[in-house]
PDB file of C-alpha atoms in Angstrom:
ATOM      1  CA  MET A   1      -7.363 116.429  38.886  1.00 41.00           C
ATOM      2  CA  ILE A   2     -10.736 116.920  40.596  1.00 44.00           C
ATOM      3  CA  ASP A   3     -11.692 120.489  41.470  1.00 48.00           C
ATOM      4  CA  THR A   4     -12.747 120.083  45.116  1.00 46.00           C
ATOM      5  CA  ASP A   5     -14.656 123.390  45.150  1.00 47.00           C
ATOM      6  CA  ARG A   6     -16.811 122.157  42.275  1.00 43.00           C
ATOM      7  CA  ARG A   7     -17.304 118.739  43.866  1.00 37.00           C
ATOM      8  CA  MET A   8     -18.574 120.353  47.054  1.00 54.00           C
ATOM      9  CA  SER A   9     -20.901 122.697  45.192  1.00 83.00           C
ATOM     10  CA  GLU A  10     -22.510 120.159  42.822  1.00 92.00           C
ATOM     11  CA  THR A  11     -24.353 117.057  43.905  1.00 95.00           C
ATOM     12  CA  ILE A  12     -26.140 114.414  41.869  1.00 96.00           C
ATOM     13  CA  LEU A  13     -29.243 112.796  43.372  1.00 96.00           C
ATOM     14  CA  ASP A  14     -30.129 109.149  42.925  1.00 93.00           C
ATOM     15  CA  THR A  15     -33.719 107.937  42.560  1.00 92.00           C
ATOM     16  CA  CYS A  16     -34.413 106.960  46.171  1.00 91.00           C
ATOM     17  CA  CYS A  17     -32.908 110.148  47.524  1.00 93.00           C
ATOM     18  CA  LEU A  18     -35.000 112.308  45.208  1.00 95.00           C
ATOM     19  CA  ILE A  19     -38.166 110.375  46.099  1.00 93.00           C
ATOM     20  CA  ASN A  20     -37.478 110.864  49.805  1.00 93.00           C
ATOM     21  CA  LEU A  21     -36.770 114.578  49.376  1.00 94.00           C
ATOM     22  CA  TYR A  22     -39.958 115.032  47.351  1.00 94.00           C
ATOM     23  CA  ALA A  23     -42.052 113.069  49.855  1.00 90.00           C
ATOM     24  CA  SER A  24     -40.723 115.242  52.685  1.00 92.00           C
ATOM     25  CA  GLN A  25     -42.518 118.205  51.076  1.00 91.00           C
ATOM     26  CA  SER A  26     -39.355 120.215  51.830  1.00 95.00           C
ATOM     27  CA  LEU A  27     -37.335 119.335  48.731  1.00 96.00           C
ATOM     28  CA  GLU A  28     -36.488 122.910  47.798  1.00 96.00           C
ATOM     29  CA  GLU A  29     -35.452 123.945  51.297  1.00 95.00           C
ATOM     30  CA  ILE A  30     -33.293 120.868  51.778  1.00 93.00           C
ATOM     31  CA  ILE A  31     -31.582 121.229  48.390  1.00 93.00           C
ATOM     32  CA  LYS A  32     -30.884 124.935  48.867  1.00 91.00           C
ATOM     33  CA  SER A  33     -29.363 124.308  52.294  1.00 89.00           C
ATOM     34  CA  SER A  34     -27.276 121.339  51.133  1.00 89.00           C
ATOM     35  CA  THR A  35     -25.715 122.129  47.772  1.00 92.00           C
ATOM     36  CA  GLU A  36     -25.261 124.932  45.305  1.00 91.00           C
ATOM     37  CA  LYS A  37     -26.436 122.811  42.372  1.00 95.00           C
ATOM     38  CA  ALA A  38     -28.488 119.588  42.451  1.00 97.00           C
ATOM     39  CA  LEU A  39     -28.132 117.532  39.290  1.00 97.00           C
ATOM     40  CA  VAL A  40     -30.572 114.761  38.382  1.00 97.00           C
ATOM     41  CA  SER A  41     -30.030 112.262  35.608  1.00 97.00           C
ATOM     42  CA  ARG A  42     -32.860 112.143  33.072  1.00 96.00           C
ATOM     43  CA  THR A  43     -32.863 108.382  33.698  1.00 95.00           C
ATOM     44  CA  VAL A  44     -33.691 109.076  37.353  1.00 95.00           C
ATOM     45  CA  LEU A  45     -36.402 111.554  36.343  1.00 95.00           C
ATOM     46  CA  GLY A  46     -37.999 108.835  34.218  1.00 93.00           C
ATOM     47  CA  GLU A  47     -38.123 106.418  37.156  1.00 93.00           C
ATOM     48  CA  ILE A  48     -40.003 108.664  39.557  1.00 93.00           C
ATOM     49  CA  LEU A  49     -43.738 108.392  38.986  1.00 92.00           C
ATOM     50  CA  TYR A  50     -45.464 108.750  42.330  1.00 91.00           C
ATOM     51  CA  VAL A  51     -45.022 108.803  46.100  1.00 92.00           C
ATOM     52  CA  ARG A  52     -47.417 107.604  48.747  1.00 90.00           C
ATOM     53  CA  GLN A  53     -48.898 110.327  50.918  1.00 86.00           C
ATOM     54  CA  PRO A  54     -51.562 110.282  53.655  1.00 88.00           C
ATOM     55  CA  ASP A  55     -55.092 110.293  52.254  1.00 90.00           C
ATOM     56  CA  ASP A  56     -57.010 113.535  52.894  1.00 89.00           C
ATOM     57  CA  GLU A  57     -60.090 111.579  53.972  1.00 93.00           C
ATOM     58  CA  ASP A  58     -58.293 108.888  55.991  1.00 94.00           C
ATOM     59  CA  PRO A  59     -54.813 109.944  57.210  1.00 89.00           C
ATOM     60  CA  ASP A  60     -54.098 106.348  58.280  1.00 93.00           C
ATOM     61  CA  GLN A  61     -54.180 105.297  54.610  1.00 94.00           C
ATOM     62  CA  LEU A  62     -51.454 106.067  52.090  1.00 93.00           C
ATOM     63  CA  VAL A  63     -52.482 106.855  48.532  1.00 93.00           C
ATOM     64  CA  PRO A  64     -50.339 107.374  45.426  1.00 93.00           C
ATOM     65  CA  GLU A  65     -49.639 110.969  44.497  1.00 91.00           C
ATOM     66  CA  GLU A  66     -48.092 111.882  41.144  1.00 94.00           C
ATOM     67  CA  VAL A  67     -44.608 113.342  41.439  1.00 95.00           C
ATOM     68  CA  ARG A  68     -44.387 116.749  39.810  1.00 96.00           C
ATOM     69  CA  LEU A  69     -40.796 117.850  39.476  1.00 97.00           C
ATOM     70  CA  GLY A  70     -41.420 120.355  36.669  1.00 97.00           C
ATOM     71  CA  PRO A  71     -41.766 123.349  39.002  1.00 97.00           C
ATOM     72  CA  PHE A  72     -38.460 122.485  40.711  1.00 97.00           C
ATOM     73  CA  ILE A  73     -36.749 122.250  37.337  1.00 98.00           C
ATOM     74  CA  GLU A  74     -38.300 125.522  36.173  1.00 98.00           C
ATOM     75  CA  ARG A  75     -37.092 127.292  39.342  1.00 97.00           C
ATOM     76  CA  ARG A  76     -33.646 125.726  38.798  1.00 97.00           C
ATOM     77  CA  VAL A  77     -33.706 123.874  42.099  1.00 97.00           C
ATOM     78  CA  LEU A  78     -33.095 120.657  40.125  1.00 98.00           C
ATOM     79  CA  HIS A  79     -30.871 120.529  37.045  1.00 98.00           C
ATOM     80  CA  PRO A  80     -31.544 117.629  34.650  1.00 98.00           C
ATOM     81  CA  THR A  81     -28.487 116.123  32.972  1.00 97.00           C
ATOM     82  CA  ASP A  82     -27.791 113.343  30.510  1.00 95.00           C
ATOM     83  CA  LEU A  83     -25.080 110.768  30.232  1.00 96.00           C
ATOM     84  CA  SER A  84     -22.381 112.340  28.098  1.00 94.00           C
ATOM     85  CA  GLY A  85     -19.532 110.824  26.127  1.00 94.00           C
ATOM     86  CA  ASP A  86     -18.164 107.331  25.744  1.00 95.00           C
ATOM     87  CA  VAL A  87     -16.663 107.116  29.242  1.00 95.00           C
ATOM     88  CA  GLU A  88     -19.972 107.847  30.995  1.00 95.00           C
ATOM     89  CA  LEU A  89     -21.866 105.514  28.675  1.00 96.00           C
ATOM     90  CA  GLU A  90     -19.383 102.679  29.229  1.00 96.00           C
ATOM     91  CA  ARG A  91     -19.528 103.177  33.002  1.00 95.00           C
ATOM     92  CA  PHE A  92     -23.323 103.240  32.841  1.00 96.00           C
ATOM     93  CA  VAL A  93     -23.470  99.911  30.958  1.00 96.00           C
ATOM     94  CA  THR A  94     -21.054  98.291  33.405  1.00 96.00           C
ATOM     95  CA  LEU A  95     -22.905  99.601  36.472  1.00 94.00           C
ATOM     96  CA  ALA A  96     -26.349  98.755  35.075  1.00 94.00           C
ATOM     97  CA  SER A  97     -25.415  95.083  35.315  1.00 94.00           C
ATOM     98  CA  VAL A  98     -25.316  95.366  39.130  1.00 92.00           C
ATOM     99  CA  VAL A  99     -27.737  98.218  40.020  1.00 91.00           C
ATOM    100  CA  ASP A 100     -30.845  99.666  38.404  1.00 91.00           C
ATOM    101  CA  ASP A 101     -30.579 102.171  35.573  1.00 94.00           C
ATOM    102  CA  GLY A 102     -31.192 105.294  37.685  1.00 93.00           C
ATOM    103  CA  GLU A 103     -28.431 104.470  40.139  1.00 92.00           C
ATOM    104  CA  ALA A 104     -26.132 103.369  37.309  1.00 94.00           C
ATOM    105  CA  ALA A 105     -26.614 106.683  35.494  1.00 96.00           C
ATOM    106  CA  CYS A 106     -26.113 108.651  38.707  1.00 95.00           C
ATOM    107  CA  LEU A 107     -22.902 106.803  39.590  1.00 94.00           C
ATOM    108  CA  ALA A 108     -21.502 106.974  36.064  1.00 96.00           C
ATOM    109  CA  ILE A 109     -22.058 110.727  35.881  1.00 97.00           C
ATOM    110  CA  ALA A 110     -20.653 111.279  39.372  1.00 95.00           C
ATOM    111  CA  ALA A 111     -17.521 109.219  38.691  1.00 94.00           C
ATOM    112  CA  SER A 112     -16.835 110.947  35.392  1.00 94.00           C
ATOM    113  CA  ARG A 113     -17.468 114.482  36.610  1.00 94.00           C
ATOM    114  CA  GLY A 114     -16.116 114.221  40.153  1.00 92.00           C
ATOM    115  CA  LEU A 115     -19.476 114.875  41.790  1.00 92.00           C
ATOM    116  CA  VAL A 116     -20.829 114.050  45.224  1.00 89.00           C
ATOM    117  CA  VAL A 117     -23.659 111.476  45.162  1.00 91.00           C
ATOM    118  CA  ALA A 118     -26.715 111.944  47.380  1.00 91.00           C
ATOM    119  CA  THR A 119     -28.168 108.516  48.142  1.00 87.00           C
ATOM    120  CA  ASP A 120     -29.816 106.601  50.933  1.00 83.00           C
ATOM    121  CA  ASP A 121     -28.559 103.246  49.594  1.00 74.00           C
ATOM    122  CA  LEU A 122     -25.540 102.112  51.594  1.00 67.00           C
ATOM    123  CA  SER A 123     -24.902  99.233  49.177  1.00 63.00           C
ATOM    124  CA  LEU A 124     -23.856 101.786  46.542  1.00 62.00           C
ATOM    125  CA  ILE A 125     -20.830 102.732  48.628  1.00 57.00           C
ATOM    126  CA  HIS A 126     -19.177  99.396  47.808  1.00 55.00           C
ATOM    127  CA  ILE A 127     -19.583  99.631  44.022  1.00 55.00           C
TER     128      ILE A 127
END
């Protein structure tokens, strides 16, 4: 049985969603207003390297900016998690054959733990 109070209070973020939230420069405010606890798979954390932001000298140009999630983790805005147990690992392997590793980890964890998934990828709905 899934505890619906827990499901509503914990959300797991996929890679694209986390990139978009970070790029908005309002990640903390959005997370705090949306969920009690935002989980992020360590696989997802390993996929996020940089975002493109307007250049200080030429705002019409986008330049890569390193993603720094450490402060959000330290303030407990984001909660890293790992795949756990045989069921999650088996689901991850199955899902990784059809989506990338970050999304596969996110979906495997969500399915096993009864979590809400935050994503901007509509194709994930049909998996």
